[in-house]
XYZ file of C-alpha atoms in Angstrom:
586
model
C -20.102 -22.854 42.755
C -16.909 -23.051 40.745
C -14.044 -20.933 40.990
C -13.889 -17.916 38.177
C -11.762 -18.392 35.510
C -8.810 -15.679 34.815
C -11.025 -15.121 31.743
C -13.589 -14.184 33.881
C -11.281 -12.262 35.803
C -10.469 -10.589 32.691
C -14.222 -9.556 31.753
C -15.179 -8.645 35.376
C -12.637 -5.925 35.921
C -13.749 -4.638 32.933
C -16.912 -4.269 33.666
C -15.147 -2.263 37.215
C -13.635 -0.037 34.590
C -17.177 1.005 33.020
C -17.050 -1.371 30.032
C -20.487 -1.705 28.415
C -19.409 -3.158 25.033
C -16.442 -4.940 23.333
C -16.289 -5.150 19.358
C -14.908 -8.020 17.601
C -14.819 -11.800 15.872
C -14.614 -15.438 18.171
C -11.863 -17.806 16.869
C -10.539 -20.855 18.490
C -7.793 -18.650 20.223
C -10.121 -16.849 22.575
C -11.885 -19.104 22.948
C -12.335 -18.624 26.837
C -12.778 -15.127 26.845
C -16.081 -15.756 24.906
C -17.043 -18.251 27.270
C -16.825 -15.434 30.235
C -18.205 -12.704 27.838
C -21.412 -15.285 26.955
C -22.390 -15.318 31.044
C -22.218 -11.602 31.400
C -24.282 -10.645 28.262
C -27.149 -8.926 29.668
C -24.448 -6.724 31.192
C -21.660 -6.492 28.709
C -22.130 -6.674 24.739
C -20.366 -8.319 22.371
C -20.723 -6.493 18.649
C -19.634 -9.366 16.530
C -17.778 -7.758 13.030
C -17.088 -9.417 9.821
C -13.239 -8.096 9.856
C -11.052 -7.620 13.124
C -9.962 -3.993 11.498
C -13.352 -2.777 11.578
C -13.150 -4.064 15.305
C -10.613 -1.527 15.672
C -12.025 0.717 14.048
C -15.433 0.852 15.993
C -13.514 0.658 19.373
C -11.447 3.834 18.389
C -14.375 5.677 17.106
C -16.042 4.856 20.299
C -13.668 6.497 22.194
C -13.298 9.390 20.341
C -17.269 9.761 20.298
C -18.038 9.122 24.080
C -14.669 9.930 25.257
C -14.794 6.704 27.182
C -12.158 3.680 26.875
C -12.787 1.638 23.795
C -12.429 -2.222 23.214
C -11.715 -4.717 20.915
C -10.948 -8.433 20.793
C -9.161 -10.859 18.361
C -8.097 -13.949 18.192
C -4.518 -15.084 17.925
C -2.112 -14.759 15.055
C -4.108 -13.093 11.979
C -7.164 -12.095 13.841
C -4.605 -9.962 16.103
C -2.609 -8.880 13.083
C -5.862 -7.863 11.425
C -6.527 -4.992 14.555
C -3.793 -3.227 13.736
C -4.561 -0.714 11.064
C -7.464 0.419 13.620
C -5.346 0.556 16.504
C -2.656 2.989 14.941
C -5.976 5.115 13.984
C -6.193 5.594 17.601
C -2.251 5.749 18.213
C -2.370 8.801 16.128
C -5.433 10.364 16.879
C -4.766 9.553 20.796
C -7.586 8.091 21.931
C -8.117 5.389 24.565
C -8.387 1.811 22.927
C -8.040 -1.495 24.305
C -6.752 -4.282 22.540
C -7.591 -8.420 24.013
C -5.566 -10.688 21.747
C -5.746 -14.411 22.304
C -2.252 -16.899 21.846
C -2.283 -20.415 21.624
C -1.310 -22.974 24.318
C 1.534 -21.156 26.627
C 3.803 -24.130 26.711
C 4.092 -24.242 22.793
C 4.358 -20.681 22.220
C 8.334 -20.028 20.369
C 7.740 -23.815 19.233
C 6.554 -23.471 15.453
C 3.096 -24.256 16.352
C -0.252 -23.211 14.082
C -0.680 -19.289 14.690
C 2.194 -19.066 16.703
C 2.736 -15.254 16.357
C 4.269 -13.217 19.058
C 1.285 -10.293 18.689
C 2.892 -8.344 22.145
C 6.307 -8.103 20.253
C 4.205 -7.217 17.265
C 2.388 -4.539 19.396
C 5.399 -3.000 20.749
C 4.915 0.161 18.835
C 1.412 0.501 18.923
C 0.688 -0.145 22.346
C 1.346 2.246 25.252
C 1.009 -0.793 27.925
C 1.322 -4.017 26.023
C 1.672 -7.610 27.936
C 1.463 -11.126 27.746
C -0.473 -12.803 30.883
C 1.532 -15.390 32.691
C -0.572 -16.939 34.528
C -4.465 -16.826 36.720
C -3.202 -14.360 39.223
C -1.801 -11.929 36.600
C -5.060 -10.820 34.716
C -6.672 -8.736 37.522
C -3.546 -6.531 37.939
C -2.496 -6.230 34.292
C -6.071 -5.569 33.440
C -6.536 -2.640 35.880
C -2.907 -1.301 34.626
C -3.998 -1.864 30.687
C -7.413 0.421 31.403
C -5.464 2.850 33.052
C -2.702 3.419 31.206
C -4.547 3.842 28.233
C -7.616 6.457 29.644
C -4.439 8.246 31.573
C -1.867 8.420 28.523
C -4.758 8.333 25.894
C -3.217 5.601 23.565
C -3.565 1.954 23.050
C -3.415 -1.268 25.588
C -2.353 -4.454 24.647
C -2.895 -7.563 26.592
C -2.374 -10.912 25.117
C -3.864 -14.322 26.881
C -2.891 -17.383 26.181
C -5.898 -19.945 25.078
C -5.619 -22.445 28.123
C -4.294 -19.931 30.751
C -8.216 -17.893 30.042
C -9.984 -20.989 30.892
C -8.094 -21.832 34.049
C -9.566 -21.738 37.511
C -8.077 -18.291 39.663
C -7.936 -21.196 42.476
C -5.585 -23.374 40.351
C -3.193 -20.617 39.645
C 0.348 -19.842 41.473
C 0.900 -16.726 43.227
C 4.278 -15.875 43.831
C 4.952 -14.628 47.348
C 5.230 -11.250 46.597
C 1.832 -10.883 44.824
C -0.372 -10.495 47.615
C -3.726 -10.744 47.190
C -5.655 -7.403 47.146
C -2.683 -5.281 47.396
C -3.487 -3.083 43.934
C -5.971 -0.199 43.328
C -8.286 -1.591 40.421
C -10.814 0.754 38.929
C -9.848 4.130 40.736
C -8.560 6.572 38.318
C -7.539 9.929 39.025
C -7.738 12.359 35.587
C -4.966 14.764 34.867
C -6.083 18.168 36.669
C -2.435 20.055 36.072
C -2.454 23.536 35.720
C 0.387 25.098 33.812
C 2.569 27.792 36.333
C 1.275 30.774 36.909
C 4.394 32.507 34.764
C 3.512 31.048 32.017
C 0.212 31.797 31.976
C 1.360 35.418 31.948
C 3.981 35.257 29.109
C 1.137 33.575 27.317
C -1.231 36.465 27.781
C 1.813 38.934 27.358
C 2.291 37.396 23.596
C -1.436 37.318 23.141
C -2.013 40.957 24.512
C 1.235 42.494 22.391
C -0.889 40.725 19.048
C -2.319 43.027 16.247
C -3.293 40.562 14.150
C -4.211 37.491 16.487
C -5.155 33.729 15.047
C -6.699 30.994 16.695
C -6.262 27.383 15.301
C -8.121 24.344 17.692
C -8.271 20.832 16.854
C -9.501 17.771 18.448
C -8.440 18.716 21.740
C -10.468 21.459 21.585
C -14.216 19.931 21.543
C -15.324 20.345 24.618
C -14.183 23.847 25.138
C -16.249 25.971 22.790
C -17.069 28.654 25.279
C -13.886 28.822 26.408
C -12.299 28.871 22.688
C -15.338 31.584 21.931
C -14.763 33.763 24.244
C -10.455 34.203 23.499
C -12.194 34.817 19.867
C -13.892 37.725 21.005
C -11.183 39.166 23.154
C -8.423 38.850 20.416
C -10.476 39.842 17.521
C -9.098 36.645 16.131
C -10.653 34.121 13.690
C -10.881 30.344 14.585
C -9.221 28.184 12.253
C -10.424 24.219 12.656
C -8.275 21.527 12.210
C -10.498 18.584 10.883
C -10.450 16.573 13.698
C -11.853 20.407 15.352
C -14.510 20.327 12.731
C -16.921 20.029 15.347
C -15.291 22.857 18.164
C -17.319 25.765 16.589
C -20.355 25.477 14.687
C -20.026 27.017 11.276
C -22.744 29.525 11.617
C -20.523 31.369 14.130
C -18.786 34.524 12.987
C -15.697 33.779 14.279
C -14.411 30.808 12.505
C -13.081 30.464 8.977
C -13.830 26.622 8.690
C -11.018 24.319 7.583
C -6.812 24.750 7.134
C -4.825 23.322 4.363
C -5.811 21.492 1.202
C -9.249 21.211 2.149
C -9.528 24.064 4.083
C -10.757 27.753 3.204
C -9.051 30.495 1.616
C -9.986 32.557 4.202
C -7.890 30.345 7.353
C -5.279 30.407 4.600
C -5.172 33.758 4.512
C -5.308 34.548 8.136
C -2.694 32.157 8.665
C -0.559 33.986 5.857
C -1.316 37.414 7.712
C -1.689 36.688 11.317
C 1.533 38.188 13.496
C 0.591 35.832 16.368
C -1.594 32.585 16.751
C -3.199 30.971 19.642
C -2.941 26.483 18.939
C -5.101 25.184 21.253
C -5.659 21.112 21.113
C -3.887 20.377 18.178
C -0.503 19.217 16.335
C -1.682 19.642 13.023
C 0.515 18.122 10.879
C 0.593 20.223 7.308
C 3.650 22.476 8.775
C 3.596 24.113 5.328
C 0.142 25.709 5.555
C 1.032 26.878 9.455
C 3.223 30.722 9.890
C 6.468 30.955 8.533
C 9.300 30.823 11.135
C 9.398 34.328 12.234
C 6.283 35.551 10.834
C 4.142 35.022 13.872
C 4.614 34.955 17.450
C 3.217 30.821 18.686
C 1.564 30.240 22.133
C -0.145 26.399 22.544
C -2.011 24.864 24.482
C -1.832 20.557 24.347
C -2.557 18.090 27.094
C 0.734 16.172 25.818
C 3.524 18.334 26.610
C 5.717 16.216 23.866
C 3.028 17.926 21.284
C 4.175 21.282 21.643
C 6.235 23.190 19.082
C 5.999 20.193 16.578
C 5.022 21.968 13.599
C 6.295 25.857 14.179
C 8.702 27.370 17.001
C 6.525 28.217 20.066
C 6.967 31.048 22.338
C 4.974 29.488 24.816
C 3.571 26.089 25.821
C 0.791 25.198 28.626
C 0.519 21.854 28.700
C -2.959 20.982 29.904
C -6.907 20.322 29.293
C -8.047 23.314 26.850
C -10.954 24.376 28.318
C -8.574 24.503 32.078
C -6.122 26.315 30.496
C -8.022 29.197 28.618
C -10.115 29.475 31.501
C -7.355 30.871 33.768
C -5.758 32.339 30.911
C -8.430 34.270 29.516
C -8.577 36.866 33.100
C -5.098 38.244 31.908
C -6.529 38.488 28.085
C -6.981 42.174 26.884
C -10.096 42.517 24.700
C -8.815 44.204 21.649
C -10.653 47.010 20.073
C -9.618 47.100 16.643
C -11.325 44.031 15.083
C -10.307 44.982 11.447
C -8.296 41.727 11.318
C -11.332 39.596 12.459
C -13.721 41.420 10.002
C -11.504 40.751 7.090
C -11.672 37.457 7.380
C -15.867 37.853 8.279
C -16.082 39.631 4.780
C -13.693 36.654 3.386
C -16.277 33.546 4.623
C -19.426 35.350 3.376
C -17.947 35.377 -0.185
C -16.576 31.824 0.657
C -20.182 30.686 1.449
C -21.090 31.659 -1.236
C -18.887 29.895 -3.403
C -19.692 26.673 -1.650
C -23.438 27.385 -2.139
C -22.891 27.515 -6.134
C -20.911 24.557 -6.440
C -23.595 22.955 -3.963
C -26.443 23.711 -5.859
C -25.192 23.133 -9.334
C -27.521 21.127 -11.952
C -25.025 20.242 -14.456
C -24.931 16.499 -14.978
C -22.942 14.409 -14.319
C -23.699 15.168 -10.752
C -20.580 16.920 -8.743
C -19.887 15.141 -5.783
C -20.126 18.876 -4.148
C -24.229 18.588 -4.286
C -24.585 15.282 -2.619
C -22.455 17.131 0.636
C -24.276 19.994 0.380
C -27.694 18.365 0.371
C -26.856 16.325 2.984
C -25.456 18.677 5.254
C -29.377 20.871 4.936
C -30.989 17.542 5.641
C -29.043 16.474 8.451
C -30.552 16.408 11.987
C -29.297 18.533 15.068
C -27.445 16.259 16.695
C -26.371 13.776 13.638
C -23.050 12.101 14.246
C -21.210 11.981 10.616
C -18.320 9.935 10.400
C -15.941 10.191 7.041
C -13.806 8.427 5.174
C -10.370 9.370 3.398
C -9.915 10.515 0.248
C -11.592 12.777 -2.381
C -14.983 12.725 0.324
C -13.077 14.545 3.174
C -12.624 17.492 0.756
C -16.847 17.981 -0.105
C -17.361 17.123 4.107
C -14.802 19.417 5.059
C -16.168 22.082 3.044
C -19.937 21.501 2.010
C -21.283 19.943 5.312
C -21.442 22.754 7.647
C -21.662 21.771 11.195
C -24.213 22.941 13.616
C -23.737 22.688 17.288
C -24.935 19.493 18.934
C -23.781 17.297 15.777
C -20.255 15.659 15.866
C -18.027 14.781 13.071
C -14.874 12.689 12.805
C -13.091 10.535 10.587
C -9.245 8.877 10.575
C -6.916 12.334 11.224
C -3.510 11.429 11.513
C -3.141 8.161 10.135
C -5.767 9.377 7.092
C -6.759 5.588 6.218
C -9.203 4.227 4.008
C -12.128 2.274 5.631
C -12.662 3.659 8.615
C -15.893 6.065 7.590
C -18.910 3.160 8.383
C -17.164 1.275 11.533
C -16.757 4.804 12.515
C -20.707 5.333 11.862
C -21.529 1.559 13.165
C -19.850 2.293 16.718
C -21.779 6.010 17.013
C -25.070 4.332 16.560
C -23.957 1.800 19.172
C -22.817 4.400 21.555
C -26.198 6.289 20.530
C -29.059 4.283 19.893
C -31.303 7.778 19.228
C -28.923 9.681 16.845
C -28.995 9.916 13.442
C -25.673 8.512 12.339
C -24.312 8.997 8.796
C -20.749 7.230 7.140
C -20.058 9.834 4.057
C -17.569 7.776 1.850
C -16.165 7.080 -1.306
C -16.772 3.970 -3.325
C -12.812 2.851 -3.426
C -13.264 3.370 1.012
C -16.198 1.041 1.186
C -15.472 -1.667 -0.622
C -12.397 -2.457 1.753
C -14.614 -3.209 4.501
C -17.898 -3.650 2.852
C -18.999 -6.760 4.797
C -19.435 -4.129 7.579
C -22.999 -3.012 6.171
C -23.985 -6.460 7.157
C -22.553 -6.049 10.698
C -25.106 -2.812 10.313
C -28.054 -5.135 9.633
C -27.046 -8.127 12.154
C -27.055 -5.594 14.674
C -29.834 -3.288 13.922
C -28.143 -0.121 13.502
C -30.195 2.100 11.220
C -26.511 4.041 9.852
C -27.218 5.391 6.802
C -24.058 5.416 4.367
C -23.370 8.012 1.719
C -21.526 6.406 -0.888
C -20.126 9.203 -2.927
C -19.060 6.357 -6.204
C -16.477 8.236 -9.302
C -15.298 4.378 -9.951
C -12.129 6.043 -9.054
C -9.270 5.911 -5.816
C -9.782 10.166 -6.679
C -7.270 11.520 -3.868
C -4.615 9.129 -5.573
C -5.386 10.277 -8.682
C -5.374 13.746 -8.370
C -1.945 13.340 -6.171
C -0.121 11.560 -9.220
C -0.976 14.562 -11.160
C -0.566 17.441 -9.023
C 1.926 16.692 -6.646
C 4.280 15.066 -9.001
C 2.673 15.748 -12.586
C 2.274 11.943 -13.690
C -0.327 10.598 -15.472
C -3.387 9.113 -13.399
C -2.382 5.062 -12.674
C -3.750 2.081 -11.229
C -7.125 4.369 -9.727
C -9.665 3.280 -11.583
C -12.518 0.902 -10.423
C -14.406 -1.893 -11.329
C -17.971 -0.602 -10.868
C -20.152 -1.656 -8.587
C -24.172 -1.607 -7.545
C -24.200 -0.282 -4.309
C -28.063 -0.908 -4.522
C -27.850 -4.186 -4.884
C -25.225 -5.218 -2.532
C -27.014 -3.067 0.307
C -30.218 -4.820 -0.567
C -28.082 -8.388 -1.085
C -27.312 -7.806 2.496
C -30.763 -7.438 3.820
C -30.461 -3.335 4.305
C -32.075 -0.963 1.956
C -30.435 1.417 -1.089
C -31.152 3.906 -2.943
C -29.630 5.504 -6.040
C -28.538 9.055 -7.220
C -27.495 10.946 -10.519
C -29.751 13.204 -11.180
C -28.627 16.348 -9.402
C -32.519 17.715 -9.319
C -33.505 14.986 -7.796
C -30.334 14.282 -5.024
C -32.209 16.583 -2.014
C -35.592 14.727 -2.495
C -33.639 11.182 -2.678
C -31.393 11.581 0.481
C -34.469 13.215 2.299
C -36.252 9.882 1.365
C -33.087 7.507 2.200
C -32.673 9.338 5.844
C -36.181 8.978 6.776
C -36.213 4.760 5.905
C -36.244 2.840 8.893
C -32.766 0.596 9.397
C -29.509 0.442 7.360
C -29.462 2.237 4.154
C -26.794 2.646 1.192
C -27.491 5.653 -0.537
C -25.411 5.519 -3.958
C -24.590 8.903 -5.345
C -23.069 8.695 -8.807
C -20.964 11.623 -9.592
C -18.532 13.104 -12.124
C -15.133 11.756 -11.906
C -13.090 14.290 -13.266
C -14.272 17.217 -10.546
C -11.436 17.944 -8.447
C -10.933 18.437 -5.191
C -9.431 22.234 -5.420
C -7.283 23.522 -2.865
C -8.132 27.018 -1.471
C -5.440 28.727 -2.890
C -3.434 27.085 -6.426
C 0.524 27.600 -6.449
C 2.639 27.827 -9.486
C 4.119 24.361 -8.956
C 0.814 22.170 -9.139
C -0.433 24.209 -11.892
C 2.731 23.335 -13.341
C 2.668 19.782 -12.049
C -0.967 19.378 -13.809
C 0.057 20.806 -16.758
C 2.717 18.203 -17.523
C 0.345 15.123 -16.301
C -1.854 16.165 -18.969
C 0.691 15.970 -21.617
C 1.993 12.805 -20.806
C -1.326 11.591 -21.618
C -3.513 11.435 -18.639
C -6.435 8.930 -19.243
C -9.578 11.471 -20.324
C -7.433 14.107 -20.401
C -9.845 16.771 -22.536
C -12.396 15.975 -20.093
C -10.209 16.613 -16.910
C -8.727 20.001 -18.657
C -12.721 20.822 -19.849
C -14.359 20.360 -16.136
C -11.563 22.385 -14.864
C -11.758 25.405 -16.434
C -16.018 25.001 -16.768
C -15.729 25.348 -12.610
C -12.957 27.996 -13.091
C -15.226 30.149 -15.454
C -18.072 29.871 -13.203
C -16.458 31.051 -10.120
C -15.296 33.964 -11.781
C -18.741 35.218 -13.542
């Protein structure tokens, strides 16, 4: 029997780690690793993609789904350069990703040779571990440290393997004397179990306790503590604000949470956020400082498994650094159940009007077709645990708001980094992950096309996603940005059209078209229950804006003076406005 190769090495600690699948394209400079992955197939997949970013993507989604490491491969120079937009996804939203590069030959690397890019310099800010193998009796260690680092520190590996060093025998490789053979722990991992001290615990509950008019705000971090985050609801009286990454922490039917924060958030977390005296973070760093208390309007306590997050975004009172659900529960014994719950049912009386807002603009039969009725259709139509993975832009307004989540389902979509494309790698790696769940990509047209090719990966594969294409022929977010936030005309947004049908069908999947708003329930009902990938394109009005909750002075302003520099369709813009402005108020 021959002797492994180190690429085998490579793929066989892996596996030790728990590694069932590995996304990404072969090319000449990985050549090896291929080789190792072909002999342990029935064991370990390969997901061949048609772009290395979607790779990226699909390995960060994974993680963030299953809460398990995620991996990608790509070959050396562009392939490599190609994961990165994917891997700062994960950077940012801190889940565990690992990254395989290949190199080409490792005495010609520095030598001006074809491809000859440095990708672990290139990964140096990226990467929480990044390395270059050196030789056969490197990969088993480095490996084992790469897997680690990134399930302990939640971030992104790196390792980068020279094309002839994968394919050489472990027998034919030089170990220095110091390496000895067997001396490292490979797969045993031990999670973080910390505890924050017992005194600050109490100051925590002191703050919490001394609160009239207590907030709770949760993100990601918070998903697998609902109980936990439910039960400091109904001791504080306090609302629960989501984050978007949160989306999924509370389902939307309960009567503690106020859905979303900031510009696609509710009026009513606005408003508790503008009134609350105190507020409880739990497992999140939510960026948008300005929608967060105002420095000495609210007493902070947070709870973050990444010490570094705390007091990012407001000054914090106190911080316990640990796992959410392991925090609140020894927290929540020293929690005094408040009895006056008028701040709580203000902001009850505040979501039943908001529901009902997002009902009307859900339901609306005014043509053309507002993007708000394909969301809310979907959302009724959606099964109980559906896994719905968004894009960026205009779309992350109608699924923050119009797609309530119930519990079982999960949602997600690029957080921090906000980048276009990630919305059906995102929904290609769920169904991977989950073979039985209904998985949905809701995205905009300008989002799609970037990684298009992707909807064949869908069909190659067999993954019945089906992808909501919400298409305005417009980059809307940018749009509505150039006018609002700096009160320019609209530039450089608008979109060649394109049949979504067609391509979908081109590609060997199935599509089906939408603009008839009385017919958009009966259409996606149709398009969910077809077997296999489907592109469902929903053809809406491009002038309906995404609103924020509340309207200052200044974008009013701002909007005002885009319009008179002569905004393209400028009547129309000003018309729909005020149509949806008269109809809220009647």
């Amino acid at each position: 029997m021959s002797s492994p190769t180190a690429a085998d090495v490579l793929v066989q600690n892996l596996q030790n780690w728990g590694v069932e699948v590995i996304f990404g394209i072969p090319g000449d400079g990985i050549n090896g690793i291929m080789e190792a992955l072909r002999k342990v197939e029935d064991s370990l997949r390969f997901v061949q993609v048609r772009h290395e970013e979607a790779a990226a993507f699909m390995a960060c989604a994974y993680a963030k789904y299953t809460g398990r490491l995620g991996v990608c491969l790509g070959t050396s120079g562009p392939g490599g350069i190609h994961l990165l937009n994917g891997l700062y996804d994960a950077k940012l939203d801190g889940q565990p990703v690992l990254a395989i590069t290949g190199h080409h030959f490792h005495d010609l690397i520095d030598t001006h040779a074809q491809q000859d890019v440095d990708l672990d310099k290139l990964y140096m800010d990226v990467a929480v571990y990044n390395v270059r193998v050196m030789g056969p009796a490197h990969v088993a260690g480095v490996t084992n440290l790469a897997c680690r680092t990134a399930l302990a520190r939640r971030g992104v590996a790196h390792i980068n393997f020279p094309v002839d060093t994968q394919s050489m025998p472990v027998s034919s490789g030089t170990r220095s004397e110091r390496n000895l053979k067997g001396h490292a722990t490979t797969e045993v991992f031990a999670r973080r179990a910390a505890l924050p001290a017992e005194s600050d615990v109490q100051h925590a509950a002191d703050v919490l306790n001394r609160g009239k008019k207590v907030a709770i705000l949760v993100g990601q971090g918070a998903l697998r503590a609902e109980k936990e985050v439910v039960a400091a609801a109904e001791a504080l009286g306090a609302p629960i604000i989501k984050a978007l990454l949160g989306k999924a922490c509370v389902p939307d039917d309960s009567p503690y949470t106020t859905g979303g924060i900031g510009l696609l958030g509710t009026r009513p977390s606005q408003e508790a956020m503008e009134e609350c005296d105190t507020l409880l973070m739990i497992g999140t760093s939510f960026p948008y400082m300005e929608f967060l208390p105002k420095p000495g309007q609210a007493r902070v306590v947070q709870i973050d498994l990444d010490p570094a997050r705390i007091g990012l975004r407001c000054p914090v009172e106190v911080g316990l650094a640990g796992d959410s659900g392991a925090c609140l529960r020894v927290l929540l014994p020293l929690v005094q159940r408040k009895e006056d719950r008028s701040f709580l049912e203000q902001a009850q009386k505040g979501m039943a009007e908001w529901w009902k807002l997002m009902e009307e603009r859900g339901t609306r039969r005014d043509t053309p077709m507002k993007p708000q009725v394909v969301a809310w259709e979907l959302g009724k139509r959606l099964d109980e645990n559906a896994i719905v993975s968004c894009d960026s832009g205009t779309v992350a307004t109608w699924f923050a708001r119009q797609i309530p989540v119930r519990r079982g389902q999960m949602f997600s979509l690029s957080g921090t980094l906000a980048t276009m494309a990630n919305g059906m790698p995102y929904a290609n790696a769920a169904q991977i992950a989950y073979p039985d769940r209904q998985c949905v990509a809701f995205v905009g047209d300008g989002a799609f096309t970037m990684l298009m090719g992707e909807f064949a990966t869908a069909v190659k594969h067999k993954l019945p996603i089906k992808v909501v294409i919400i298409k305005n022929n417009a980059l809307g977010q940018i749009k509505w940005e150039q006018m609002v936030m700096l009160g320019n005309p609209e530039f450089g947004c608008e979109l060649q059209p394109i049949d979504f049908v067609a391509f979908a069908r081109a590609c060997g999947g199935n599509g089906f078209k939408i603009e008839d708003p009385e017919q958009c329930g009966d259409i996606i009902a149709q398009a969910l229950a077809t077997p296999g990938p489907v592109v469902i394109e929903a053809v809406v009005d491009p002038h309906e804006p995404p609103m924020p909750p509340k309207i200052k002075a200044k974008q009013a302003l701002h909007f005002a003076e885009s319009l008179a520099k002569g905004t393209p369709e400028r009547m129309k813009i000003a018309t729909t406005i005020a149509e949806d402005r008269v109809r809220e108020l009647v």
